[in-house]
Coordinates of C-alpha atoms and ligand atoms in Angstrom, one line a residue:
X1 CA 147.4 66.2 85.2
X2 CA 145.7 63.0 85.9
X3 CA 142.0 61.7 85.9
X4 CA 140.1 60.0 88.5
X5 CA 136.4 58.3 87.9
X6 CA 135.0 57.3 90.9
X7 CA 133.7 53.8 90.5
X8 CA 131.2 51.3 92.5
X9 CA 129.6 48.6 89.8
X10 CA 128.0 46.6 92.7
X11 CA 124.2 47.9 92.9
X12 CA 125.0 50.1 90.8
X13 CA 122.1 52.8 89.5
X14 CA 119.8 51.7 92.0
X15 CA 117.7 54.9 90.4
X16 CA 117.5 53.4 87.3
X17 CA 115.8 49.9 88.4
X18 CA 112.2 50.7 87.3
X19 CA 113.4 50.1 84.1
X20 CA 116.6 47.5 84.4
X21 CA 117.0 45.2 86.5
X22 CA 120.7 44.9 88.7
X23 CA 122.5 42.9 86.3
X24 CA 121.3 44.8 83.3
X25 CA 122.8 48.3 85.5
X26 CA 126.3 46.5 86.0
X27 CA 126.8 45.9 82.7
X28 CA 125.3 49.1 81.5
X29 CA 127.9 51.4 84.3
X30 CA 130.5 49.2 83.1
X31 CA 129.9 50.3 79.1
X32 CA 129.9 54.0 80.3
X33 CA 132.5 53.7 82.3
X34 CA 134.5 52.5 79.3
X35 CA 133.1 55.2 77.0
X36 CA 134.2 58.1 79.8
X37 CA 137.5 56.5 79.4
X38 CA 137.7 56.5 76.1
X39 CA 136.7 60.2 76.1
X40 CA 139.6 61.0 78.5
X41 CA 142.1 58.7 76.2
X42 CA 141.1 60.8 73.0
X43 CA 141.5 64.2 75.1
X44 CA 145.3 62.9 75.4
X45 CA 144.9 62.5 79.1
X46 CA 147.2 59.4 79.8
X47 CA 147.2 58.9 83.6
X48 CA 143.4 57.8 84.4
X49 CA 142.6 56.2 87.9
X50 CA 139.7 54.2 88.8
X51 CA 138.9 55.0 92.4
X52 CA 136.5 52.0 93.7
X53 CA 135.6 50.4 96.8
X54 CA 135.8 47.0 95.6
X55 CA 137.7 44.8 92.8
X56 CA 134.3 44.1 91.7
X57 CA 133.9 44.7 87.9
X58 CA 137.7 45.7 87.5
X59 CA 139.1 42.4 88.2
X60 CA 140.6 42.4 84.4
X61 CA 140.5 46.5 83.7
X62 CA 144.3 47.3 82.0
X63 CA 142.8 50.7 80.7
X64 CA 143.5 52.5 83.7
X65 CA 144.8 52.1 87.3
X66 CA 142.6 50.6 89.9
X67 CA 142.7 52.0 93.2
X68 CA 140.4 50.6 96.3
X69 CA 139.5 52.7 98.8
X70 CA 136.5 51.2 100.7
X71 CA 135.6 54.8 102.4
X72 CA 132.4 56.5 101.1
X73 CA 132.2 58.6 97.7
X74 CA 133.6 61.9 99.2
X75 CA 136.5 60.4 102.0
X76 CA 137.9 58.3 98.8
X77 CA 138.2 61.2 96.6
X78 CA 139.2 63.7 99.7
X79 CA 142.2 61.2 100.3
X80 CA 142.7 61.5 96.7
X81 CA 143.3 64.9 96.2
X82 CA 145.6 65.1 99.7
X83 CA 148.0 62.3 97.7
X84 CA 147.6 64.4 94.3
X85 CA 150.6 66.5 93.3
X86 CA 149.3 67.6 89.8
X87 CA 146.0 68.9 88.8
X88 CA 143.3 66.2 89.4
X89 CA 139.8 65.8 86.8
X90 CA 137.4 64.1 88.7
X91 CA 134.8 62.3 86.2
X92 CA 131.8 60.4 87.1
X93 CA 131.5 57.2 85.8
X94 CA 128.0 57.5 84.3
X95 CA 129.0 60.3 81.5
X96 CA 128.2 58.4 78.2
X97 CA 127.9 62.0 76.6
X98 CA 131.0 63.2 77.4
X99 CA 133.0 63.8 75.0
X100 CA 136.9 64.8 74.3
X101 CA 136.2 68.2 73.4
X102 CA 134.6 69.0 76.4
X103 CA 137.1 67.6 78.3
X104 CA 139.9 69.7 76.7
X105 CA 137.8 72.7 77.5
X106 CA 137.3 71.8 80.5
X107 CA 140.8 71.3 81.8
X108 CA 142.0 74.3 79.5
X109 CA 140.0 76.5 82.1
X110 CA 142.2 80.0 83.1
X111 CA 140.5 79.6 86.5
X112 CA 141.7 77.3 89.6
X113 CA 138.5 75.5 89.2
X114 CA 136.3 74.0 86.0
X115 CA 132.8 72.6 87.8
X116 CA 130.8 70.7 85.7
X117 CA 127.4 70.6 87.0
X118 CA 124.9 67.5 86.5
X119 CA 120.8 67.9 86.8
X120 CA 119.3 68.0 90.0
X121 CA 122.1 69.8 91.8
X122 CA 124.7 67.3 90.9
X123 CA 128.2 67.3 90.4
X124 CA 129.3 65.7 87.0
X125 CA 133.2 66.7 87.0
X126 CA 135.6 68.7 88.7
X127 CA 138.9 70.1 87.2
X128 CA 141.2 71.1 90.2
X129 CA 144.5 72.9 89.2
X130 CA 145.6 72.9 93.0
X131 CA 144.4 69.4 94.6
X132 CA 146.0 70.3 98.3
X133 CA 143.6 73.3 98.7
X134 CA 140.4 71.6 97.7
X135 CA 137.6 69.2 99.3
X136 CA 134.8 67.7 98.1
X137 CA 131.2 67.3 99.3
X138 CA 129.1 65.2 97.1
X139 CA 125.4 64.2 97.4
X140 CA 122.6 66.9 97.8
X141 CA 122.8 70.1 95.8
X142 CA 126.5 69.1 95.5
X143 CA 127.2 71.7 93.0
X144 CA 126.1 74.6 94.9
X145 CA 128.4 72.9 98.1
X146 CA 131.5 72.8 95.1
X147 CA 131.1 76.8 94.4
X148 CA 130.9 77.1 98.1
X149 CA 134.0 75.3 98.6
X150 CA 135.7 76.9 96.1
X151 CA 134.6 80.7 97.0
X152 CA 135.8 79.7 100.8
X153 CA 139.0 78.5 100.3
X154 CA 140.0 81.9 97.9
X155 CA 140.0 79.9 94.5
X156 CA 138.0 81.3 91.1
X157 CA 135.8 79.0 89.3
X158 CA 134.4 78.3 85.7
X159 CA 131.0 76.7 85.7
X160 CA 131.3 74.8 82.5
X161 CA 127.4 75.3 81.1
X162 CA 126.6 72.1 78.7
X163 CA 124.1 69.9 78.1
X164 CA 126.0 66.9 77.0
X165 CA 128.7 67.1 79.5
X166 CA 126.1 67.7 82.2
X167 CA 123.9 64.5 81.6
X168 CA 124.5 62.2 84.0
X169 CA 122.0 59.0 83.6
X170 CA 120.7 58.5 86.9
X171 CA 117.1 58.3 86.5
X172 CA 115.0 56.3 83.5
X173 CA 114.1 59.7 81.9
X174 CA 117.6 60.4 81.2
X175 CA 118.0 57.2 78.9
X176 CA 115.8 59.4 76.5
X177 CA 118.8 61.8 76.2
X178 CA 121.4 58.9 75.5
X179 CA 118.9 57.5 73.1
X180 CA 118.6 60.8 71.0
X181 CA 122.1 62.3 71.3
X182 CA 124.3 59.4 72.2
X183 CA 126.3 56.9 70.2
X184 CA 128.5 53.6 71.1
X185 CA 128.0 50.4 73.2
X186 CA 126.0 51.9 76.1
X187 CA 123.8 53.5 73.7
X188 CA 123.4 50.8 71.7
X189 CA 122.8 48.5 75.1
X190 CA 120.1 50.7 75.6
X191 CA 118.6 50.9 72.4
X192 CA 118.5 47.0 72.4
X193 CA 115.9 47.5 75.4
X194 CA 113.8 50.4 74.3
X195 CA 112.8 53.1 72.0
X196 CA 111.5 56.5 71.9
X197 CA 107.9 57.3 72.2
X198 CA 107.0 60.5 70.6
X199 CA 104.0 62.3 71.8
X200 CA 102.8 65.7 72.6
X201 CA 105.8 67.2 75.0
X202 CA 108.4 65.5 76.1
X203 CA 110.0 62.5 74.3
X204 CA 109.4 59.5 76.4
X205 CA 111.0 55.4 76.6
X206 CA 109.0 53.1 76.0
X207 CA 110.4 49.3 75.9
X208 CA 110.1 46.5 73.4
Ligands
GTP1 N1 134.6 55.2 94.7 C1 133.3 55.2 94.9 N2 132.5 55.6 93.8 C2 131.2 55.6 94.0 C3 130.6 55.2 95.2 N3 129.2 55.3 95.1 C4 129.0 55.8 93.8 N4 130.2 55.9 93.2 C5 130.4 56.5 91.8 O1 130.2 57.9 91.9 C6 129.6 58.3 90.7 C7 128.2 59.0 91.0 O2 127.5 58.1 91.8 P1 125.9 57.9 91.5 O3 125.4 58.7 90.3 O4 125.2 58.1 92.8 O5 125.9 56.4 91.1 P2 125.1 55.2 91.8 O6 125.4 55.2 93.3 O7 125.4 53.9 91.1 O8 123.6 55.6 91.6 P3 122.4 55.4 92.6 O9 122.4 54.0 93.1 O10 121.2 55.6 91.6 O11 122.5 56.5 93.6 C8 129.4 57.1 89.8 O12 130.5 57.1 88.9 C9 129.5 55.9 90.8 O13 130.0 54.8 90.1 C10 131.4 54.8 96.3 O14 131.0 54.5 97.4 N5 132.8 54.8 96.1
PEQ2 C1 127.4 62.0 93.4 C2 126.2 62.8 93.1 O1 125.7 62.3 91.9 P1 124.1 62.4 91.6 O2 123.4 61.6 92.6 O3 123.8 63.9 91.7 O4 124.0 61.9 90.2 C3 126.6 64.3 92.9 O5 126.9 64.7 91.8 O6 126.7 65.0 94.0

């Protein structure tokens, strides 16, 4: 088995700039990228690639292998899985609440597939047991598109249901979640830069 993260620091979490600006984002996808590998390291998963379209932010990375692949998001990973002859766990990057256990879980599936779904439709991993018969579509209700793909080519599927494992931080509201249940350096980036504002209904950010 081996683990790719897709990885683009440049611009990164364009979503999230109402609250950071672009240098605070690249340095805040580089700490959760660091923490999703950790989280893969503790799981025992030793061969972890970082699949990016530029150098950029990985110049001195020695955690993992680099690979550049200037292609979009999906032709990257798609040329991926055609080179993959083992079963492949596609992680996002931005996963600060991922931890080990659900990673073992979620490559311990009995099915040919483990899809992760993220909020909004979103895809946050994939664990596929046969690389050569599967293709990914991300963007959109990407999750829906992954069950899709999976039905159509004849493979089962587990849709792993969690919160922590499906909280990707794309948008400024989902800082509140890494606030309350996270822990390590991109939580504590975060918490450098805001706290919680507790009123009636939701919990909201609020910064120094
Ligand atoms: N290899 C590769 N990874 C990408 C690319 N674009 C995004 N990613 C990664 O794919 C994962 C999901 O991407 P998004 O959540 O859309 O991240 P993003 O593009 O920084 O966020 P937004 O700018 O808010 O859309 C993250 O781990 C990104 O780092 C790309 O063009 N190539
Ligand atoms: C890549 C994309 O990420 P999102 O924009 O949903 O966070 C997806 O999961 O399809």
């Amino acid at each position: 088995m081996r683990a790719v993260i897709p990885y683009k620091k440049a611009g990164a979490k364009s979503r999230l700039s109402p609250v950071l600006n672009l240098q605070e984002r690249e340095e805040f996808v580089e700490l959760m990228l660091n923490q999703v590998i950790d989280s893969l390291k503790e799981a025992g998963i030793e061969k972890i690639d970082i699949l990016s379209p530029s150098v950029y932010g990985l110049e001195v990375m020695a955690r993992a292998r680099v690979l550049l692949d200037e292609k979009d998001l999906n032709e990257a990973l798609n040329r991926y899985l055609e080179e993959a002859e083992e079963p492949v766990l596609i992680v996002m990057a931005d996963l600060p609440l991922l931890s080990k256990e659900h990673i073992k879980e979620i490559t311990s599936t009995e099915k040919d597939i483990c899809i992760v779904p993220g909020k909004g439709g979103g895809t946050n991993a994939l664990f596929i047991k046969n690389p050569s018969n599967y293709r990914v579509r991300y963007y959109g209700s990407s999750f829906l598109t992954h069950c899709s793909i999976a039905e159509d080519s004849g493979q089962n599927f587990e849709v792993y249901d969690s919160f922590m494992a499906g909280t990707d931080i794309d948008e400024p509201e989902d800082l509140v979640e890494l606030l309350i249940h996270g822990k390590g350096p991109a939580k504590n980036y975060i918490d450098r830069k805001f706290k919680l504002e507790v009123k009636r209904g939701r919990v909201g950010l609020v910064p120094y």
